Each structure stands twice: as C-alpha cells, then as structure tokens.
Coordinates of C-alpha atoms and ligand atoms in Angstrom, one line a residue:
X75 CA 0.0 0.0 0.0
X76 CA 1.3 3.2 -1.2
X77 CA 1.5 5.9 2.0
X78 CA -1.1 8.4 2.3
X79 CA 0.0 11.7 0.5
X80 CA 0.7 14.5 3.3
X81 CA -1.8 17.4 3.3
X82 CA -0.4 20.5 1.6
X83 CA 0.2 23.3 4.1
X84 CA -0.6 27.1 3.8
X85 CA -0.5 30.2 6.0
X86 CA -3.2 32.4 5.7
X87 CA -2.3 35.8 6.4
X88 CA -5.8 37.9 6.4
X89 CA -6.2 41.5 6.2
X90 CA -8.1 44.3 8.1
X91 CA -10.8 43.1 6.0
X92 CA -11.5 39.9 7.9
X93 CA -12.5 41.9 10.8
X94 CA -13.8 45.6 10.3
X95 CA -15.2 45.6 7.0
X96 CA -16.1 49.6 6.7
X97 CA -16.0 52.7 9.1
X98 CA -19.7 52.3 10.2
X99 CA -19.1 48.7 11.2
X100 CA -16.5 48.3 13.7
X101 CA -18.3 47.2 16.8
X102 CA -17.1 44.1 18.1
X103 CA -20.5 42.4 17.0
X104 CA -19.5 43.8 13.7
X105 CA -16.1 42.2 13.7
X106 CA -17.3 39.1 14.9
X107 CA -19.6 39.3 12.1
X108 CA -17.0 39.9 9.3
X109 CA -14.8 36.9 11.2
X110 CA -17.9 34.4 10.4
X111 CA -17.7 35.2 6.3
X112 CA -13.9 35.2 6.1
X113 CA -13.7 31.7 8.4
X114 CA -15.9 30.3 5.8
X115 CA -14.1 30.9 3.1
X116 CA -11.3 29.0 5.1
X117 CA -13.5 26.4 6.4
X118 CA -13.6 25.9 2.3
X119 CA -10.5 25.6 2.0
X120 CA -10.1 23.2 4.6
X121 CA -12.6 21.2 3.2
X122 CA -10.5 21.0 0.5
X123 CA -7.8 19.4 1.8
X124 CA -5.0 22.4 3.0
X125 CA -4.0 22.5 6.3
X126 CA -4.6 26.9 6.8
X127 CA -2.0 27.8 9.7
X128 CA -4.1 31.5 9.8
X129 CA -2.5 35.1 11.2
X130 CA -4.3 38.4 10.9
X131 CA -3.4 42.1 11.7
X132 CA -4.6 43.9 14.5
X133 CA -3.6 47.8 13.8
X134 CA -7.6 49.1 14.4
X135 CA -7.9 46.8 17.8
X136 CA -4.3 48.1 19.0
X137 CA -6.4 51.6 18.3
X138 CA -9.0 51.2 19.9
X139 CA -7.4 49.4 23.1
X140 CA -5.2 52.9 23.3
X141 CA -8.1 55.1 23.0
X142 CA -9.9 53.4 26.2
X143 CA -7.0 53.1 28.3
X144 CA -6.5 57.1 27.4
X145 CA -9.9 57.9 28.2
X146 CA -9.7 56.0 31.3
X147 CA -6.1 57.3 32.7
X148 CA -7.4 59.2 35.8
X149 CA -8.9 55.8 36.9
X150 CA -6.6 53.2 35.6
X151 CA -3.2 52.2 34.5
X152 CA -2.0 52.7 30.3
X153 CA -1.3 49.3 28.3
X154 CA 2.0 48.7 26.9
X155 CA 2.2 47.3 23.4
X156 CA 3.9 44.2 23.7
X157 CA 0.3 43.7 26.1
X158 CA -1.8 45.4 23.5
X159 CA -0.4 42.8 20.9
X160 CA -1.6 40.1 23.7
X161 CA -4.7 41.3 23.9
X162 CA -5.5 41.3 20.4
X163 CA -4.2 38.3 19.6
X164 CA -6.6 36.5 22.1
X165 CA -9.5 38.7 21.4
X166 CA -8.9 37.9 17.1
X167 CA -7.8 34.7 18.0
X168 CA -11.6 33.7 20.1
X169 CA -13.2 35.4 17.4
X170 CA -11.7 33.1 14.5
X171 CA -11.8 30.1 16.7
X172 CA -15.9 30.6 17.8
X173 CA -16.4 31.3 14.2
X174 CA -14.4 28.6 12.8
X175 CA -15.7 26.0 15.6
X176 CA -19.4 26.8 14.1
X177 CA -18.4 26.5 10.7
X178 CA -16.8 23.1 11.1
X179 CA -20.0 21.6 12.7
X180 CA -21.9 23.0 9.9
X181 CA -20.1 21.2 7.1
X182 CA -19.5 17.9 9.7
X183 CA -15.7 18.4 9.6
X184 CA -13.9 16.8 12.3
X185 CA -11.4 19.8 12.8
X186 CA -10.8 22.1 15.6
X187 CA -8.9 25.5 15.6
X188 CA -6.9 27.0 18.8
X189 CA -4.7 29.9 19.0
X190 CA -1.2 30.6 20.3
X191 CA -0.2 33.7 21.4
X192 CA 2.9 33.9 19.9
X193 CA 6.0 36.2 20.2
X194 CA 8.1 37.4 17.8
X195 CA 12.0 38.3 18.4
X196 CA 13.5 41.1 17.2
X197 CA 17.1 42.9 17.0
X198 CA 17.6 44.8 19.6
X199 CA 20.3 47.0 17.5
X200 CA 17.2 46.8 14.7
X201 CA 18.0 50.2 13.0
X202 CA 13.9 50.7 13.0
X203 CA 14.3 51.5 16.9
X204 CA 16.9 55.0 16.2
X205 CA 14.3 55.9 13.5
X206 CA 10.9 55.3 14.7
X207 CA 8.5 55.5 12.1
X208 CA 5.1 53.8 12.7
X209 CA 2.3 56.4 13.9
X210 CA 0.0 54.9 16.6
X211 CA -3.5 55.9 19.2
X212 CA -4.8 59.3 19.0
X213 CA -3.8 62.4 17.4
X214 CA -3.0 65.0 19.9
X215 CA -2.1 68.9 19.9
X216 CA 1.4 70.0 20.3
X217 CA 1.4 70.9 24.1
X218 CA 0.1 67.3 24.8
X219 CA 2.6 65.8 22.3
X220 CA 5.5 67.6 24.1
X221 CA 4.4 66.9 27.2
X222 CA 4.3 63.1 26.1
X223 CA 7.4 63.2 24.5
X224 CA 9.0 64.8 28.2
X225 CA 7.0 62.4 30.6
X226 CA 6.8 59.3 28.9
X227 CA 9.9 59.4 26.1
X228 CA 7.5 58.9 23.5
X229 CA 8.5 60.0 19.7
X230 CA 6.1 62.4 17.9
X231 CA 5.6 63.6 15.2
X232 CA 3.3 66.5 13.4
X233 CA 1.4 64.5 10.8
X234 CA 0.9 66.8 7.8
X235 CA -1.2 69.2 9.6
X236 CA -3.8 67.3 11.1
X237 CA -2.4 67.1 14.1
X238 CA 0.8 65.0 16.6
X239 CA 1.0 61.8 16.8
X240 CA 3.4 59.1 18.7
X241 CA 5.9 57.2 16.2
X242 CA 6.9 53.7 17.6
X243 CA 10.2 51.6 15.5
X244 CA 8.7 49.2 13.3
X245 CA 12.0 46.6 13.7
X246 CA 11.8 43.3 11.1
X247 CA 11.1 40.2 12.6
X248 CA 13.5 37.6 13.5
X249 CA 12.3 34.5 14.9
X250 CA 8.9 32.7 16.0
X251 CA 9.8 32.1 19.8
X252 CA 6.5 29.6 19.5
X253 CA 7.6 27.8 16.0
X254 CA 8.1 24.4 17.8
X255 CA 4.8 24.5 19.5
X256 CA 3.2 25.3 16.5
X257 CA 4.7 22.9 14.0
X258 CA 3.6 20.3 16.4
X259 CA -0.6 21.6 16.4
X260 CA -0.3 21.7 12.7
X261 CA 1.0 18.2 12.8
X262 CA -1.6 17.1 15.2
X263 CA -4.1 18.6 13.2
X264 CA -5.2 21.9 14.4
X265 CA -6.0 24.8 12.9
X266 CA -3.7 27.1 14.5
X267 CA -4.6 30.7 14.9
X268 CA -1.1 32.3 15.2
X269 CA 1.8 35.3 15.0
X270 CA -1.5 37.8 15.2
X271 CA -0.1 41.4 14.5
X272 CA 3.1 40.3 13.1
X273 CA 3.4 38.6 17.1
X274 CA 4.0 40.1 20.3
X275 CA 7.8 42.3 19.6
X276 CA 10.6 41.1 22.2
X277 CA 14.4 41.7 22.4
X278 CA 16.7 39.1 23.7
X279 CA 18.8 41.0 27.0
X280 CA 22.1 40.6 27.5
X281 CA 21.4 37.4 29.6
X282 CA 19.4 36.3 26.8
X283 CA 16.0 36.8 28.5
X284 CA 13.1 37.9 26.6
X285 CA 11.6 41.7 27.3
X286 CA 8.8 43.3 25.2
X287 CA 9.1 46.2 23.7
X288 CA 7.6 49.2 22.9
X289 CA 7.5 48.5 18.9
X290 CA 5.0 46.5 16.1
X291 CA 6.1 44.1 13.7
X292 CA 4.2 44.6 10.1
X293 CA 1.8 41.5 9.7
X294 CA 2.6 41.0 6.7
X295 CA 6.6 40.5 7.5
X296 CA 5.0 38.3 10.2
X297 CA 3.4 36.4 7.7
X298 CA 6.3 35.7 5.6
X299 CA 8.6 34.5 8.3
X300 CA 6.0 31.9 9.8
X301 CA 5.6 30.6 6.1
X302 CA 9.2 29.7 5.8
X303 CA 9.4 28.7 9.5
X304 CA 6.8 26.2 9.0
X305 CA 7.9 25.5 5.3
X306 CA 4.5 26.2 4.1
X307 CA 3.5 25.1 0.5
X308 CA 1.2 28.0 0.1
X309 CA 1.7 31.8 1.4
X310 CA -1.7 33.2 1.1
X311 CA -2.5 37.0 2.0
X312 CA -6.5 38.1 2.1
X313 CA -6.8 41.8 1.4
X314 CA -9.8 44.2 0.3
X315 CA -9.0 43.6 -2.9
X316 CA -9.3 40.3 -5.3
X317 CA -6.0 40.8 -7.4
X318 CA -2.8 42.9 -7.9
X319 CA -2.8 45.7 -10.0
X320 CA -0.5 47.3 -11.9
X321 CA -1.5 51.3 -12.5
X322 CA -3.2 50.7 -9.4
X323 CA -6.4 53.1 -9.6
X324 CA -5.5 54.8 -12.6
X325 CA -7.3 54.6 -16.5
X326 CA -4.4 52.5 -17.4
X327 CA -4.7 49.8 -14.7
X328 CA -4.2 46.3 -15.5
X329 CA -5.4 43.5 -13.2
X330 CA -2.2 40.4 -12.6
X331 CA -3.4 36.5 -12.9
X332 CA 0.5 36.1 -12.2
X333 CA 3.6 36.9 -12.0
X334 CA 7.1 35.5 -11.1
X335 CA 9.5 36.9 -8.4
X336 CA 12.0 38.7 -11.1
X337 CA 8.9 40.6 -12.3
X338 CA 7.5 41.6 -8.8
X339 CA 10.7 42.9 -8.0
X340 CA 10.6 44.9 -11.1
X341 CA 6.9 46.1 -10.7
X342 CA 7.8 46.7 -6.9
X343 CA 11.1 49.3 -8.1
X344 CA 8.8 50.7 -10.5
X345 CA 6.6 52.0 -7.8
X346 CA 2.9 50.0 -8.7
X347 CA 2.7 48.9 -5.0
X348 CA 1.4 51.7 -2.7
X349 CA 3.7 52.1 0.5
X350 CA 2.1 51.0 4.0
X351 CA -1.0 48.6 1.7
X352 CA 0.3 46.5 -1.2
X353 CA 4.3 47.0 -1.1
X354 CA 5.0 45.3 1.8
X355 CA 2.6 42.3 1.4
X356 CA 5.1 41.8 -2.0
X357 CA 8.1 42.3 -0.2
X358 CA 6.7 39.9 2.4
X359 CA 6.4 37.3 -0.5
X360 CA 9.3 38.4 -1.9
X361 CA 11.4 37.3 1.2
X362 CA 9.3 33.9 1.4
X363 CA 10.1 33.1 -2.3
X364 CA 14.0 34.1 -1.3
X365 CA 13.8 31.5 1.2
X366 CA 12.6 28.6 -0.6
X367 CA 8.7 29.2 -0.7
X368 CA 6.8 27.8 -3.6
X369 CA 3.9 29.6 -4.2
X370 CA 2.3 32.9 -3.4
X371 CA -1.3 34.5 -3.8
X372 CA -3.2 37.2 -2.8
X373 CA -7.1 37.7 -3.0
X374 CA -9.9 38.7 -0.7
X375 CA -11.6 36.4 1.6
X376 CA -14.5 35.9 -0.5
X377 CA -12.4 35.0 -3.4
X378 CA -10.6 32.4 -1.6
X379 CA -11.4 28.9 -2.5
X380 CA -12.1 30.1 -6.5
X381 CA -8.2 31.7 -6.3
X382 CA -7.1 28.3 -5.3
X383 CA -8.8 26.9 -8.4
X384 CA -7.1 29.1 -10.5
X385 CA -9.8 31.4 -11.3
X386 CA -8.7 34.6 -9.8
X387 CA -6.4 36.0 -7.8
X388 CA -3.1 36.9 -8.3
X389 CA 0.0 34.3 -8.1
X390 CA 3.4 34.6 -7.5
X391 CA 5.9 31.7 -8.5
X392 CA 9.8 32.0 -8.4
Ligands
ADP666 P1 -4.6 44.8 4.8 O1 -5.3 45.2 6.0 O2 -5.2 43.6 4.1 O3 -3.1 44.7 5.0 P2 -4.0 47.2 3.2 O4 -4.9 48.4 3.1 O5 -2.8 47.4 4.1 O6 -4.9 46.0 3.8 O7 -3.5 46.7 1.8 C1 -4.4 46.4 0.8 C2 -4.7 47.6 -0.1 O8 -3.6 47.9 -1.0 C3 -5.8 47.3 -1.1 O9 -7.1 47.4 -0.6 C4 -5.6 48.4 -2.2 O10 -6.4 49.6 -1.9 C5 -4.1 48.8 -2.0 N1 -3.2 48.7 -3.1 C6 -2.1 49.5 -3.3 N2 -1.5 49.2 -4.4 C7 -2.2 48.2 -5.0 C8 -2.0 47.5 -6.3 N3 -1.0 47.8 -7.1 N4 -2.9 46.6 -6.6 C9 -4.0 46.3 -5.8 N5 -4.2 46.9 -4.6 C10 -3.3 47.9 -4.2
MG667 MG1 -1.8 46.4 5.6

C-alpha cells in the first residue's frame, strides 16, 4: 500500500478586511460578524484538503485598546504594546476560533482551531528602533505631544497638519519564539490561529532573556517569516482587494493572474505597490520566495477557494 500523500500546508495571512469591513461597522459584534464570512471561506479551504495555519493584523484593535486606556487614565493604569499585541491576539484569536468551531459543525468536519499567542524576536540593534516611524493611538495637539514626549519618552511627530502623533520603531522580525509549539498543532491537526499582528515584539537582553518592547512588527513580515518557518506550501495573503494591480487606480490599470519573483521585484522598483497597503505584502512574498517558498497569492476572503482553483487571484511563483 502506497503511504497516504501528506496534506499540503498554507498560512493564511488575512487583512483588516476579515475583521472591520467599513468605518460604520467596527463594533465588536461587527467584527465578529466579518470573522464568520472570512472563516468560511477557510473552512472551504479546509474542506478542501490544506491545512490553513491563519495570522491576521490587528492595527484598528491596537487603536481602539489605546483610546480606552487614554480615556480612562485618571482611573486606571496605560497598556503597553507588547500587552496590547496580547490582547489582540486573544480577542482575534476567540473570534476566528468561535467562528471557525461553528463553521466546522456545519459542514460535519472533524477539525478544531486554537490559537497561540505567539512572540516574535526582534534585533535589539534593529536600525527601526533610532528611527521610529510607525504612527500609533490618538492624534494630539502639540502641548500634549511635548508633554508626552518629556514624561513618557514617546517620539512624535506633526502628521501633515492634522495634528501630533506618537511614532513607535517598526524593527523586522527575526524568529517565531513559538515555532516548535506550532509545528507540532499543525502536525496534530489543528487549525492554528497564530503570529496575530506580526506577534508580540521582544528583544533578547544581554542574559538572553526575553523583554517586550515598545514596537509592532508589520503582519505581513509576520506572515512571511511563519511561512518559511513552518515550510508552508502556500503563502496566502487576504486583502480588500481580489488581485494585484499594476496602475493601481489609474485609466491605465491592469489586473495580474500572475507573476514570477524577477517581475514583482521589477513592478515593486517601479513603484505600482502603494507604500504601507500593497508593497509590503510583496516584499513579504518576496522574502518567502528568497527562502525557498513555492507559491504565493493574494485575494480577498470571499475569493478564496475560486483563487485556489485558479480562477482569480493573483500568483506569484519564483
Ligand atoms: P490589509 O489590512 O489587508 O493589510 P492594506 O490596506 O494594508 O490592507 O493593503 C491592501 C490595499 O492595498 C488594497 O485594498 C488596495 O487599496 C491597496 N493597493 C495598493 N497598491 C495596489 C495595487 N498595485 N494593486 C492592488 N491593490 C493595491
Ligand atoms: Mg496592511
């Protein structure tokens, strides 16, 4: 008897999309809501026959966790990031597993999905952390942003006249301080909910204890280093939209089926990726490809399971 072929493996990186759908609809009722269509898209895919490995973002929920703790700073304490990043991840990570629990009963799949909260190392000497760069939480007016900036050692900065803001490093992540605990749920069969946010940002100290720190990791960079960590077959990124383009919003756009690495790299140095949205989801695939990843593709949720049939989407192959 031949051996039974292994299941193919792929991360599922999915966008703001997944959970806050517009500006009127970001309750957390709403994002529950949004959670139940993107999960079954990936219950779909599951069905299928992938094993999804899934990580999302969490830049609105950081937000809004901020804004509370702000509002409630005579009363109570503020929330670091490296907790914030926490948080999140266990909030997303209940959402997607409630959701995805449901969904599996419906269809009579015999699957289960749990979540890790997951930290992800960084380099202390990470150039990111001299230039800070990332704007986070409220905007503020100048005397508060100084005053911030003396009390607390924040970074601001005046965001094209609508006001300060606080600037935190964005360093590039390292290592998957969970990898080992997640290659072995995958193996066991679960759906594992992990790296949410790009993962919880720690240093190694000079002993070689972990600290948090005061940072976030771009999800998609998260992404891509879990991929090749966990030597996925398939990088998939959800986003709002259902292909690349190149001309992006202009007369001249033109939607991509596919394209390999040389020619992303090309696209990406002729500028069709938008900074902060598209170019760092193909610079997240392009450092997967770099490190022996197969197969790319980006989509939105909806679009998930025709993408893997070939029938839209945009690919990206070595
Ligand atoms: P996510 O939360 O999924 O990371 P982003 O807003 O960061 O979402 O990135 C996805 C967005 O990138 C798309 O909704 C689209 O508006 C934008 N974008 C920028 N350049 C392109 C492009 N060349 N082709 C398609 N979409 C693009
Ligand atoms: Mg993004």
């Amino acid at each position: 008897m031949g051996s039974i072929p292994k299941k193919k493996v792929a991360v599922v990186a999915v966008g703001g999309n997944s959970l806050i759908k517009d500006g009127k609809h970001k309750s957390i009722p709403d994002q529950y809501d949004a959670a139940v269509e993107s999960m079954k898209h990936i219950a779909g895919m599951i069905e299928a026959g992938w094993e999804v490995v899934i990580t999302h973002g969490n830049g609105p929920q950081v937000g809004f966790i901020l804004r509370r703790a702000e509002l409630a700073l005579s009363e109570l304490h503020m929330v670091a990031l490296d907790y914030c990043g926490a948080d999140t991840q266990g909030a997303i990570g209940y959402m997607f597993q409630r959701a995805l629990y449901n969904e599996f009963r419906a269809r009579g799949l015999q699957k289960l999905a749990a979540t890790v909260v997951t930290q992800t190392l960084v380099d202390r000497n990470d150039q990111a952390f001299k230039n800070p760069s990332k704007p986070i939480g409220s905007f503020m007016d100048e005397a508060t942003a100084k005053q911030r900036k003396a009390q607390d050692g924040w970074a601001v900065v005046e965001d094209a006249g609508r006001g300060w803001r606080r600037v935190v490093p964005s360093p590039l992540p390292q290592r998957i301080i969970e990898q080992p605990a997640i290659d072995s749920l995958i193996k066991a069969g679960y759906v594992v909910i992990s790296v949410g946010g790009g993962g919880i940002p720690v240093i190694e100290d000079e002993h070689g204890d972990l600290v948090g720190v005061e940072a976030v990791i771009d999800k998609d960079f998260g992404a891509s280093i879990l991929s090749s960590g966990i030597g996925a077959d398939l990088f998939l990124i959800t986003t709002a939209v259902e292909r690349v383009a190149l001309h992006y919003n202009k007369p001249q756009q033109v939607w991509l089926d596919r394209m390999t690495a040389d020619e992303a790299r090309r696209y990406l140095a002729e500028g069709h990726f938008a900074k902060g949205s598209m170019e760092p989801k193909i610079r997240a695939i392009l450092q997967y490809m770099e490190r022996g990843g197969k197969e790319a593709l980006i989509t939105d949720p909806a679009n998930i399971e025709r993408a893997l049939q070939g029938k839209t989407g945009t690919r990206i192959v070595p």
